[in-house]
mmCIF file of C-alpha atoms and ligand atoms in Angstrom:
data_model
loop_
_atom_site.group_PDB
_atom_site.id
_atom_site.type_symbol
_atom_site.label_atom_id
_atom_site.label_comp_id
_atom_site.label_asym_id
_atom_site.label_seq_id
_atom_site.Cartn_x
_atom_site.Cartn_y
_atom_site.Cartn_z
ATOM 1 C CA MET A 4 112.995 97.031 115.361
ATOM 2 C CA PRO A 5 110.768 94.175 115.816
ATOM 3 C CA ARG A 6 112.692 90.969 114.707
ATOM 4 C CA ASN A 7 110.751 88.023 113.183
ATOM 5 C CA PRO A 8 107.202 86.860 114.552
ATOM 6 C CA MET A 9 107.607 84.204 117.010
ATOM 7 C CA GLU A 10 111.231 84.393 117.483
ATOM 8 C CA LEU A 11 112.750 85.299 121.164
ATOM 9 C CA ASN A 12 114.586 88.569 121.491
ATOM 10 C CA THR A 13 116.264 88.628 124.338
ATOM 11 C CA ASP A 14 118.269 91.999 125.872
ATOM 12 C CA PHE A 15 115.536 93.526 123.407
ATOM 13 C CA SER A 16 115.279 97.891 123.582
ATOM 14 C CA LEU A 17 111.692 99.213 123.582
ATOM 15 C CA LYS A 18 112.942 102.387 123.178
ATOM 16 C CA ALA A 19 111.259 102.404 119.815
ATOM 17 C CA LEU A 20 108.157 100.889 121.328
ATOM 18 C CA ASN A 21 107.329 103.422 123.470
ATOM 19 C CA THR A 22 106.326 106.812 122.876
ATOM 20 C CA PHE A 23 108.239 108.069 125.722
ATOM 21 C CA HIS A 24 111.040 107.030 123.759
ATOM 22 C CA VAL A 25 112.592 106.539 127.193
ATOM 23 C CA GLU A 26 115.827 103.514 126.818
ATOM 24 C CA ALA A 27 114.667 100.545 128.386
ATOM 25 C CA ALA A 28 115.625 96.702 127.386
ATOM 26 C CA ALA A 29 113.012 93.439 127.979
ATOM 27 C CA ALA A 30 114.767 90.599 129.352
ATOM 28 C CA THR A 31 112.762 88.581 126.710
ATOM 29 C CA TYR A 32 110.480 90.010 123.629
ATOM 30 C CA VAL A 33 108.327 87.901 121.282
ATOM 31 C CA ARG A 34 105.841 89.762 118.335
ATOM 32 C CA PHE A 35 103.422 88.051 116.683
ATOM 33 C CA ASP A 36 101.175 88.340 113.400
ATOM 34 C CA SER A 37 98.827 85.615 113.838
ATOM 35 C CA VAL A 38 96.321 84.671 116.585
ATOM 36 C CA ASP A 39 97.524 81.346 115.540
ATOM 37 C CA GLU A 40 100.719 82.160 116.745
ATOM 38 C CA ILE A 41 100.107 83.132 119.816
ATOM 39 C CA ILE A 42 98.389 80.013 120.648
ATOM 40 C CA ASP A 43 101.344 78.047 119.499
ATOM 41 C CA PHE A 44 103.772 79.946 121.480
ATOM 42 C CA LEU A 45 101.856 79.984 124.417
ATOM 43 C CA GLY A 46 101.278 75.955 123.874
ATOM 44 C CA ARG A 47 105.452 75.669 123.999
ATOM 45 C CA ASN A 48 106.356 78.302 126.772
ATOM 46 C CA ASP A 49 104.973 78.065 130.127
ATOM 47 C CA LEU A 50 104.680 81.638 131.250
ATOM 48 C CA ASP A 51 103.228 80.599 134.995
ATOM 49 C CA GLY A 52 105.673 82.913 137.538
ATOM 50 C CA HIS A 53 107.488 84.727 134.592
ATOM 51 C CA ARG A 54 106.546 88.692 134.692
ATOM 52 C CA ARG A 55 104.971 89.722 131.565
ATOM 53 C CA LEU A 56 103.530 92.623 129.400
ATOM 54 C CA VAL A 57 101.215 92.908 126.792
ATOM 55 C CA LEU A 58 102.688 95.680 124.273
ATOM 56 C CA GLY A 59 99.891 97.745 121.754
ATOM 57 C CA GLY A 60 101.527 101.211 120.673
ATOM 58 C CA GLY A 61 103.375 101.952 123.508
ATOM 59 C CA SER A 62 101.384 105.294 124.342
ATOM 60 C CA ASN A 63 100.483 104.974 127.383
ATOM 61 C CA LEU A 64 103.002 103.630 129.546
ATOM 62 C CA LEU A 65 106.228 104.244 130.977
ATOM 63 C CA PHE A 66 109.381 102.224 131.711
ATOM 64 C CA VAL A 67 111.443 103.071 134.649
ATOM 65 C CA ASP A 68 114.005 100.301 134.303
ATOM 66 C CA ASP A 69 114.709 97.573 132.122
ATOM 67 C CA PHE A 70 111.887 95.187 131.873
ATOM 68 C CA ASP A 71 113.124 91.827 133.432
ATOM 69 C CA GLY A 72 110.256 89.908 131.762
ATOM 70 C CA ILE A 73 108.567 88.510 128.660
ATOM 71 C CA VAL A 74 107.421 91.574 126.523
ATOM 72 C CA LEU A 75 104.443 89.823 124.121
ATOM 73 C CA HIS A 76 103.594 92.211 120.936
ATOM 74 C CA PRO A 77 100.754 91.262 119.021
ATOM 75 C CA LEU A 78 100.886 93.089 115.873
ATOM 76 C CA LEU A 79 97.976 92.027 114.384
ATOM 77 C CA LYS A 80 96.237 93.706 111.168
ATOM 78 C CA GLY A 81 93.086 93.427 109.461
ATOM 79 C CA ILE A 82 89.763 95.331 109.638
ATOM 80 C CA ASP A 83 86.761 94.172 108.078
ATOM 81 C CA VAL A 84 82.734 94.481 107.978
ATOM 82 C CA ILE A 85 81.116 91.657 110.017
ATOM 83 C CA LYS A 86 77.692 92.375 109.514
ATOM 84 C CA ALA A 87 75.771 95.614 108.734
ATOM 85 C CA ASP A 88 71.717 96.497 109.043
ATOM 86 C CA ARG A 89 69.853 99.557 108.044
ATOM 87 C CA ARG A 90 71.645 101.693 111.255
ATOM 88 C CA HIS A 91 74.578 100.350 112.553
ATOM 89 C CA ILE A 92 77.598 98.495 110.958
ATOM 90 C CA TRP A 93 79.797 96.096 112.601
ATOM 91 C CA VAL A 94 83.233 96.006 112.070
ATOM 92 C CA ARG A 95 85.858 94.217 113.299
ATOM 93 C CA ALA A 96 89.745 95.154 113.862
ATOM 94 C CA MET A 97 92.927 93.332 114.763
ATOM 95 C CA ALA A 98 94.447 94.440 117.875
ATOM 96 C CA GLY A 99 97.659 95.547 116.520
ATOM 97 C CA GLU A 100 95.898 97.879 113.891
ATOM 98 C CA ASN A 101 96.444 101.674 114.435
ATOM 99 C CA TRP A 102 93.841 103.302 115.954
ATOM 100 C CA ASP A 103 93.761 106.142 114.327
ATOM 101 C CA ASP A 104 94.010 103.983 110.992
ATOM 102 C CA LEU A 105 90.840 102.710 111.674
ATOM 103 C CA VAL A 106 89.510 106.227 112.480
ATOM 104 C CA ALA A 107 90.272 107.231 108.889
ATOM 105 C CA LEU A 108 88.977 104.186 107.634
ATOM 106 C CA ALA A 109 85.211 104.718 109.381
ATOM 107 C CA VAL A 110 85.415 108.391 108.262
ATOM 108 C CA SER A 111 85.761 107.723 104.859
ATOM 109 C CA ASN A 112 83.189 104.914 104.766
ATOM 110 C CA GLY A 113 80.531 107.378 106.926
ATOM 111 C CA TRP A 114 80.901 105.265 109.445
ATOM 112 C CA ALA A 115 80.179 107.156 112.629
ATOM 113 C CA GLY A 116 80.823 106.889 115.888
ATOM 114 C CA ILE A 117 84.725 107.319 116.231
ATOM 115 C CA GLU A 118 85.527 110.491 114.890
ATOM 116 C CA ASN A 119 85.661 112.710 117.609
ATOM 117 C CA LEU A 120 88.503 109.995 119.089
ATOM 118 C CA SER A 121 90.795 111.244 115.765
ATOM 119 C CA LEU A 122 94.689 110.996 116.185
ATOM 120 C CA ILE A 123 94.902 109.692 119.643
ATOM 121 C CA PRO A 124 97.984 106.990 119.277
ATOM 122 C CA GLY A 125 97.754 103.653 119.932
ATOM 123 C CA SER A 126 96.582 100.315 118.916
ATOM 124 C CA VAL A 127 93.005 99.019 118.357
ATOM 125 C CA GLY A 128 93.580 96.555 121.307
ATOM 126 C CA ALA A 129 94.701 98.565 123.413
ATOM 127 C CA SER A 130 92.024 100.692 123.100
ATOM 128 C CA ALA A 131 89.575 98.612 124.820
ATOM 129 C CA VAL A 132 91.851 97.965 127.727
ATOM 130 C CA GLN A 133 92.324 101.913 128.437
ATOM 131 C CA ASN A 134 88.732 103.281 127.243
ATOM 132 C CA ILE A 135 90.235 105.755 125.340
ATOM 133 C CA GLY A 136 88.058 108.781 124.994
ATOM 134 C CA ALA A 137 88.482 112.816 124.133
ATOM 135 C CA TYR A 138 85.726 115.422 123.184
ATOM 136 C CA GLY A 139 82.728 114.321 124.509
ATOM 137 C CA ALA A 140 83.217 110.255 123.462
ATOM 138 C CA GLU A 141 84.576 107.280 124.801
ATOM 139 C CA VAL A 142 85.180 104.189 123.005
ATOM 140 C CA LYS A 143 83.011 102.230 124.988
ATOM 141 C CA GLY A 144 79.982 103.585 123.039
ATOM 142 C CA VAL A 145 80.904 101.407 120.552
ATOM 143 C CA ILE A 146 82.564 99.141 121.509
ATOM 144 C CA ASP A 147 80.307 95.746 120.607
ATOM 145 C CA ARG A 148 82.909 92.610 121.894
ATOM 146 C CA VAL A 149 86.707 92.317 122.366
ATOM 147 C CA GLU A 150 88.276 89.200 121.400
ATOM 148 C CA ALA A 151 90.964 87.206 123.421
ATOM 149 C CA ILE A 152 93.229 84.827 124.198
ATOM 150 C CA CYS A 153 93.437 83.622 127.427
ATOM 151 C CA ILE A 154 97.030 82.998 128.364
ATOM 152 C CA ARG A 155 96.620 80.953 130.974
ATOM 153 C CA SER A 156 94.140 78.470 129.127
ATOM 154 C CA ARG A 157 95.216 79.489 125.816
ATOM 155 C CA GLU A 158 91.701 79.484 125.309
ATOM 156 C CA GLN A 159 90.071 82.123 122.285
ATOM 157 C CA VAL A 160 87.284 83.792 124.928
ATOM 158 C CA ARG A 161 84.839 86.805 123.197
ATOM 159 C CA LEU A 162 83.950 89.417 125.873
ATOM 160 C CA SER A 163 80.940 91.700 126.157
ATOM 161 C CA ALA A 164 81.304 95.255 126.244
ATOM 162 C CA LYS A 165 79.330 94.827 129.779
ATOM 163 C CA GLU A 166 81.859 92.068 130.791
ATOM 164 C CA CYS A 167 84.825 94.376 129.902
ATOM 165 C CA ARG A 168 83.043 96.750 132.490
ATOM 166 C CA PHE A 169 84.640 99.848 131.355
ATOM 167 C CA GLY A 170 85.188 103.260 132.977
ATOM 168 C CA TYR A 171 86.713 106.718 132.889
ATOM 169 C CA ARG A 172 90.120 105.358 131.092
ATOM 170 C CA SER A 173 89.627 101.861 132.624
ATOM 171 C CA SER A 174 88.226 98.479 131.896
ATOM 172 C CA ASN A 175 88.504 95.003 133.542
ATOM 173 C CA PHE A 176 91.504 94.580 131.304
ATOM 174 C CA LYS A 177 93.196 96.929 133.943
ATOM 175 C CA ARG A 178 91.611 96.021 136.711
ATOM 176 C CA ARG A 179 90.279 92.314 137.478
ATOM 177 C CA TRP A 180 91.840 90.350 134.714
ATOM 178 C CA ALA A 181 95.535 92.397 134.628
ATOM 179 C CA GLY A 182 97.719 90.212 133.033
ATOM 180 C CA GLN A 183 95.434 87.321 132.200
ATOM 181 C CA PHE A 184 94.283 87.929 128.553
ATOM 182 C CA ILE A 185 95.798 89.151 125.169
ATOM 183 C CA ILE A 186 93.684 91.063 123.222
ATOM 184 C CA THR A 187 93.015 89.674 119.405
ATOM 185 C CA ALA A 188 90.461 91.875 118.109
ATOM 186 C CA VAL A 189 87.803 94.419 118.974
ATOM 187 C CA VAL A 190 84.282 94.504 117.110
ATOM 188 C CA PHE A 191 83.229 98.083 116.470
ATOM 189 C CA LYS A 192 78.988 98.336 116.136
ATOM 190 C CA LEU A 193 79.336 102.239 114.391
ATOM 191 C CA GLY A 194 76.534 104.043 113.193
ATOM 192 C CA LEU A 195 75.359 104.286 109.416
ATOM 193 C CA GLU A 196 73.484 107.792 110.114
ATOM 194 C CA PRO A 197 75.892 110.201 112.382
ATOM 195 C CA ASP A 198 74.885 111.542 115.895
ATOM 196 C CA PHE A 199 77.277 114.069 116.256
ATOM 197 C CA VAL A 200 78.645 114.949 119.386
ATOM 198 C CA LEU A 201 79.746 118.427 119.494
ATOM 199 C CA ASP A 202 79.278 119.686 123.300
ATOM 200 C CA TYR A 203 82.825 119.809 124.409
ATOM 201 C CA PRO A 204 84.498 123.934 124.540
ATOM 202 C CA GLY A 205 85.428 124.661 121.038
ATOM 203 C CA VAL A 206 84.479 121.530 118.860
ATOM 204 C CA LYS A 207 81.001 123.059 117.328
ATOM 205 C CA ALA A 208 82.839 126.238 116.667
ATOM 206 C CA ALA A 209 85.942 124.429 114.696
ATOM 207 C CA VAL A 210 83.266 122.283 112.930
ATOM 208 C CA GLN A 211 80.946 125.003 111.627
ATOM 209 C CA ALA A 212 83.897 127.102 110.567
ATOM 210 C CA MET A 213 84.583 124.833 108.024
ATOM 211 C CA GLY A 214 80.746 124.567 106.425
ATOM 212 C CA PRO A 215 77.856 122.226 107.158
ATOM 213 C CA ILE A 216 78.848 119.639 109.601
ATOM 214 C CA THR A 217 80.254 116.172 108.271
ATOM 215 C CA LEU A 218 81.971 113.300 109.638
ATOM 216 C CA ASP A 219 85.124 114.525 107.648
ATOM 217 C CA ARG A 220 85.101 117.814 109.076
ATOM 218 C CA VAL A 221 84.458 116.847 112.862
ATOM 219 C CA ARG A 222 87.958 114.708 112.347
ATOM 220 C CA ARG A 223 89.728 117.543 110.639
ATOM 221 C CA ALA A 224 88.117 119.594 113.322
ATOM 222 C CA ILE A 225 89.774 117.209 116.534
ATOM 223 C CA VAL A 226 92.792 116.559 114.816
ATOM 224 C CA SER A 227 93.326 120.518 114.729
ATOM 225 C CA ILE A 228 92.454 121.133 118.082
ATOM 226 C CA ARG A 229 94.754 117.869 119.298
ATOM 227 C CA GLN A 230 97.715 119.485 117.159
ATOM 228 C CA SER A 231 97.206 123.075 118.681
ATOM 229 C CA LYS A 232 97.593 121.884 122.565
ATOM 230 C CA LEU A 233 99.136 117.893 122.514
ATOM 231 C CA PRO A 234 102.592 117.641 121.289
ATOM 232 C CA ASP A 235 103.472 114.809 118.179
ATOM 233 C CA PRO A 236 104.688 111.939 120.113
ATOM 234 C CA ALA A 237 106.929 111.379 116.854
ATOM 235 C CA LEU A 238 108.524 114.360 117.720
ATOM 236 C CA ILE A 239 108.441 115.070 121.484
ATOM 237 C CA GLY A 240 108.434 111.709 123.943
ATOM 238 C CA ASN A 241 105.322 111.896 125.737
ATOM 239 C CA ALA A 242 101.996 109.549 126.301
ATOM 240 C CA GLY A 243 99.087 112.172 126.544
ATOM 241 C CA SER A 244 97.668 112.565 129.603
ATOM 242 C CA PHE A 245 99.577 111.452 132.606
ATOM 243 C CA PHE A 246 97.247 111.954 135.142
ATOM 244 C CA LYS A 247 93.500 111.075 135.246
ATOM 245 C CA ASN A 248 91.121 113.837 135.868
ATOM 246 C CA PRO A 249 90.146 113.628 139.300
ATOM 247 C CA VAL A 250 86.296 113.267 140.460
ATOM 248 C CA ILE A 251 84.606 114.550 143.772
ATOM 249 C CA ASP A 252 82.074 115.526 145.381
ATOM 250 C CA GLY A 253 79.722 118.266 146.784
ATOM 251 C CA ASP A 254 81.295 119.303 149.744
ATOM 252 C CA ALA A 255 84.477 119.220 148.387
ATOM 253 C CA LEU A 256 84.187 120.764 145.398
ATOM 254 C CA ALA A 257 82.402 123.531 147.448
ATOM 255 C CA ARG A 258 85.446 123.700 149.457
ATOM 256 C CA LEU A 259 87.693 124.481 146.782
ATOM 257 C CA LEU A 260 85.729 126.728 144.878
ATOM 258 C CA THR A 261 85.397 129.145 147.710
ATOM 259 C CA LEU A 262 89.286 130.002 147.311
ATOM 260 C CA ASN A 263 89.491 129.010 143.783
ATOM 261 C CA PRO A 264 86.004 130.815 142.043
ATOM 262 C CA ASP A 265 87.333 130.066 138.562
ATOM 263 C CA LEU A 266 88.081 125.979 138.868
ATOM 264 C CA PRO A 267 86.718 124.467 136.125
ATOM 265 C CA TYR A 268 84.553 121.200 136.586
ATOM 266 C CA TYR A 269 82.047 119.322 134.640
ATOM 267 C CA PRO A 270 79.110 117.249 136.597
ATOM 268 C CA GLN A 271 78.795 113.935 136.125
ATOM 269 C CA GLY A 272 75.522 113.274 137.756
ATOM 270 C CA GLY A 273 75.086 112.603 141.256
ATOM 271 C CA ASP A 274 77.198 114.195 143.653
ATOM 272 C CA HIS A 275 79.763 113.900 141.154
ATOM 273 C CA PHE A 276 82.137 116.602 139.996
ATOM 274 C CA LYS A 277 85.304 116.081 137.621
ATOM 275 C CA LEU A 278 87.781 118.522 137.889
ATOM 276 C CA ALA A 279 90.526 119.113 134.851
ATOM 277 C CA ALA A 280 94.057 117.702 136.456
ATOM 278 C CA GLY A 281 95.615 120.237 133.860
ATOM 279 C CA TRP A 282 94.236 123.496 135.163
ATOM 280 C CA LEU A 283 95.411 122.695 138.730
ATOM 281 C CA ILE A 284 98.743 121.617 137.794
ATOM 282 C CA ASP A 285 98.997 124.901 136.103
ATOM 283 C CA ARG A 286 97.593 126.796 138.794
ATOM 284 C CA CYS A 287 100.785 125.074 140.645
ATOM 285 C CA GLY A 288 102.761 126.566 138.271
ATOM 286 C CA TRP A 289 104.469 123.700 136.246
ATOM 287 C CA LYS A 290 103.163 124.400 132.370
ATOM 288 C CA GLY A 291 106.429 124.681 130.489
ATOM 289 C CA ARG A 292 108.638 123.999 133.712
ATOM 290 C CA GLN A 293 111.740 121.455 132.938
ATOM 291 C CA VAL A 294 113.536 119.249 135.389
ATOM 292 C CA GLY A 295 116.469 117.848 133.485
ATOM 293 C CA ALA A 296 115.202 116.372 129.893
ATOM 294 C CA ALA A 297 111.954 116.058 131.518
ATOM 295 C CA ALA A 298 109.384 118.315 131.298
ATOM 296 C CA VAL A 299 105.459 119.832 131.580
ATOM 297 C CA HIS A 300 104.695 120.427 128.381
ATOM 298 C CA HIS A 301 103.960 124.037 127.747
ATOM 299 C CA ARG A 302 100.837 124.189 126.404
ATOM 300 C CA GLN A 303 99.077 121.242 128.208
ATOM 301 C CA ALA A 304 100.010 120.683 131.695
ATOM 302 C CA LEU A 305 98.570 117.507 132.219
ATOM 303 C CA VAL A 306 101.177 115.995 129.377
ATOM 304 C CA LEU A 307 105.010 114.891 130.686
ATOM 305 C CA VAL A 308 107.237 115.241 128.138
ATOM 306 C CA ASN A 309 110.799 113.564 127.260
ATOM 307 C CA LEU A 310 112.640 116.903 125.276
ATOM 308 C CA GLY A 311 115.488 114.144 124.670
ATOM 309 C CA GLY A 312 117.236 111.699 126.397
ATOM 310 C CA ALA A 313 114.995 111.659 129.879
ATOM 311 C CA ALA A 314 115.230 108.339 131.610
ATOM 312 C CA GLY A 315 112.026 106.745 132.715
ATOM 313 C CA ARG A 316 112.881 107.511 136.260
ATOM 314 C CA ASP A 317 113.346 111.525 135.260
ATOM 315 C CA ILE A 318 109.690 111.340 134.143
ATOM 316 C CA LEU A 319 108.432 109.701 137.081
ATOM 317 C CA GLU A 320 110.395 111.971 139.525
ATOM 318 C CA LEU A 321 109.100 115.005 137.811
ATOM 319 C CA SER A 322 105.499 113.616 138.038
ATOM 320 C CA GLU A 323 105.899 112.830 141.605
ATOM 321 C CA GLN A 324 106.985 116.188 142.221
ATOM 322 C CA VAL A 325 103.953 117.306 140.129
ATOM 323 C CA HIS A 326 101.434 114.745 142.259
ATOM 324 C CA ARG A 327 103.076 116.440 145.404
ATOM 325 C CA SER A 328 102.200 120.181 144.436
ATOM 326 C CA VAL A 329 98.886 119.348 143.568
ATOM 327 C CA PHE A 330 98.123 117.978 146.766
ATOM 328 C CA GLU A 331 99.841 120.453 148.735
ATOM 329 C CA ARG A 332 98.222 123.294 147.269
ATOM 330 C CA PHE A 333 94.173 121.359 146.863
ATOM 331 C CA GLY A 334 94.287 118.316 148.735
ATOM 332 C CA ILE A 335 93.987 116.396 145.835
ATOM 333 C CA GLU A 336 95.752 112.888 145.399
ATOM 334 C CA LEU A 337 95.790 112.633 141.662
ATOM 335 C CA ASP A 338 95.673 108.983 139.621
ATOM 336 C CA ARG A 339 97.742 108.300 137.029
ATOM 337 C CA GLU A 340 96.088 107.264 133.726
ATOM 338 C CA VAL A 341 99.778 106.421 132.521
ATOM 339 C CA LEU A 342 100.973 102.820 133.147
ATOM 340 C CA VAL A 343 104.571 103.000 135.299
ATOM 341 C CA VAL A 344 105.998 99.698 134.554
ATOM 342 C CA PRO A 345 108.855 99.161 137.564
HETATM 343 N N1 LIG B 18 93.564 123.589 131.468
HETATM 344 C C1 LIG B 18 94.727 124.670 131.971
HETATM 345 N N2 LIG B 18 95.971 124.198 131.712
HETATM 346 C C2 LIG B 18 96.402 123.324 131.207
HETATM 347 C C3 LIG B 18 95.670 122.059 130.932
HETATM 348 C C4 LIG B 18 94.128 122.319 130.580
HETATM 349 O O1 LIG B 18 93.822 125.395 132.465
HETATM 350 O O2 LIG B 18 97.205 123.590 130.905
HETATM 351 C C5 LIG B 18 92.235 123.792 131.481
HETATM 352 C C6 LIG B 18 91.652 124.028 130.003
HETATM 353 O O3 LIG B 18 91.587 125.491 129.820
HETATM 354 C C7 LIG B 18 90.261 123.417 129.920
HETATM 355 C C8 LIG B 18 90.152 122.564 131.159
HETATM 356 O O4 LIG B 18 91.207 122.308 131.920
HETATM 357 O O5 LIG B 18 89.146 124.324 130.976
HETATM 358 C C9 LIG B 18 90.587 120.936 130.423
HETATM 359 O O6 LIG B 18 91.298 120.567 129.373
HETATM 360 P P1 LIG B 18 91.792 120.291 127.972
HETATM 361 O O7 LIG B 18 90.087 120.758 127.180
HETATM 362 O O8 LIG B 18 92.466 120.094 127.677
HETATM 363 O O9 LIG B 18 91.096 118.309 128.524
HETATM 364 P P2 LIG B 18 91.939 117.967 129.747
HETATM 365 O O10 LIG B 18 90.758 117.453 130.710
HETATM 366 O O11 LIG B 18 93.367 118.156 130.240
HETATM 367 C C10 LIG B 18 91.146 115.476 128.586
HETATM 368 C C11 LIG B 18 91.796 114.145 128.713
HETATM 369 C C12 LIG B 18 92.457 114.205 127.118
HETATM 370 C C13 LIG B 18 91.439 114.537 125.906
HETATM 371 C C14 LIG B 18 91.127 115.742 126.711
HETATM 372 C C15 LIG B 18 89.876 116.350 125.279
HETATM 373 C C16 LIG B 18 91.697 113.151 130.382
HETATM 374 C C17 LIG B 18 93.169 112.760 131.224
HETATM 375 N N3 LIG B 18 92.457 113.819 129.912
HETATM 376 O O12 LIG B 18 92.260 116.193 128.695
HETATM 377 O O13 LIG B 18 92.742 113.000 127.027
HETATM 378 O O14 LIG B 18 92.002 114.664 125.071
HETATM 379 O O15 LIG B 18 90.062 116.045 127.823
HETATM 380 O O16 LIG B 18 88.767 115.581 125.565
HETATM 381 O O17 LIG B 18 90.648 112.885 130.658
HETATM 382 C C18 LIG B 18 94.780 111.562 127.220
HETATM 383 O O18 LIG B 18 93.630 110.908 128.179
HETATM 384 O O19 LIG B 18 96.268 111.105 127.296
HETATM 385 C C19 LIG B 18 94.036 112.673 127.015
HETATM 386 C C20 LIG B 18 94.994 113.264 125.882
#
């Protein structure tokens, strides 16, 4: 388990810190409990030229090998209301808070906007890196700003949602700024009047079955839908969807539909259509298939699981086989959602 803050741990096992539960050792690991500790540490250690990884909840990465660099693990805690007006409340959550604890707190206080994102594993800081999304909502819709420390200059910066350029499971933290910042807090602008988003298939019916629509019932419906399909990472190693849902144009869609008339697709505006990668993988016959201790989940083919004792490279190898099958059958190159750490 994580040792004392700012203590440099060498040859440190990351098994308990990644939800695939694969064995990997960090050459160096250091955890932080405050912004000051991070700034102080960066002042005393020059990280230029060192491989580094900022770890959140470890729920969206796959270690393929030992990590021969430094793992920086901010575990900053705290949630505060920083302002409110008649319609909104601004809530600042530190990066190391558990995402779903924040959702539970928001729902119990009647703060709306993240209830559809219930039960997503991971930390508040990572929610912004990844622009987490589920059941018709994405966190970008409620992020006001992100606070971070620039690793090189040690300066604290505030990045507006616009600067972060959030996209589908992506942001500048994954692209232009990769490896440059340590996120310390995220400020969310939540609603004091709910604006329910219930269009995702199955959501409205599940909520209405409980009675009149409330934030708490939406949360409970989402939790139950997730639990019925997705494996609990505490029980079975996984990192949620392994691949992103591919987006294709109308011509490509028309070609696919001639051979696969039941192909699900979701118009994204313009000539863009999102496909369900889980459906494509399922159609290739992968659902529930096991290769050694790695497997494709039996209820959701987009999720790869560690049945116990799989190495990171076993899961990577399985993902490559899945990728190849989907390409051979449908001509579609799946992009990974999970960050593979070589
Ligand atoms: N499907 C199959 N077989 C499968 C899996 C899915 O046929 O094995 C079909 C379903 O029947 C449905 C369609 O594919 O018609 C979509 O499935 P689902 O509603 O389960 O959602 P998804 O597109 O597979 C995405 C997100 C999930 C998120 C759900 C709900 C991505 C990559 N994944 O999955 O996010 O929870 O929608 O909004 O966008 C994650 O990012 O880790 C994650 C779990």
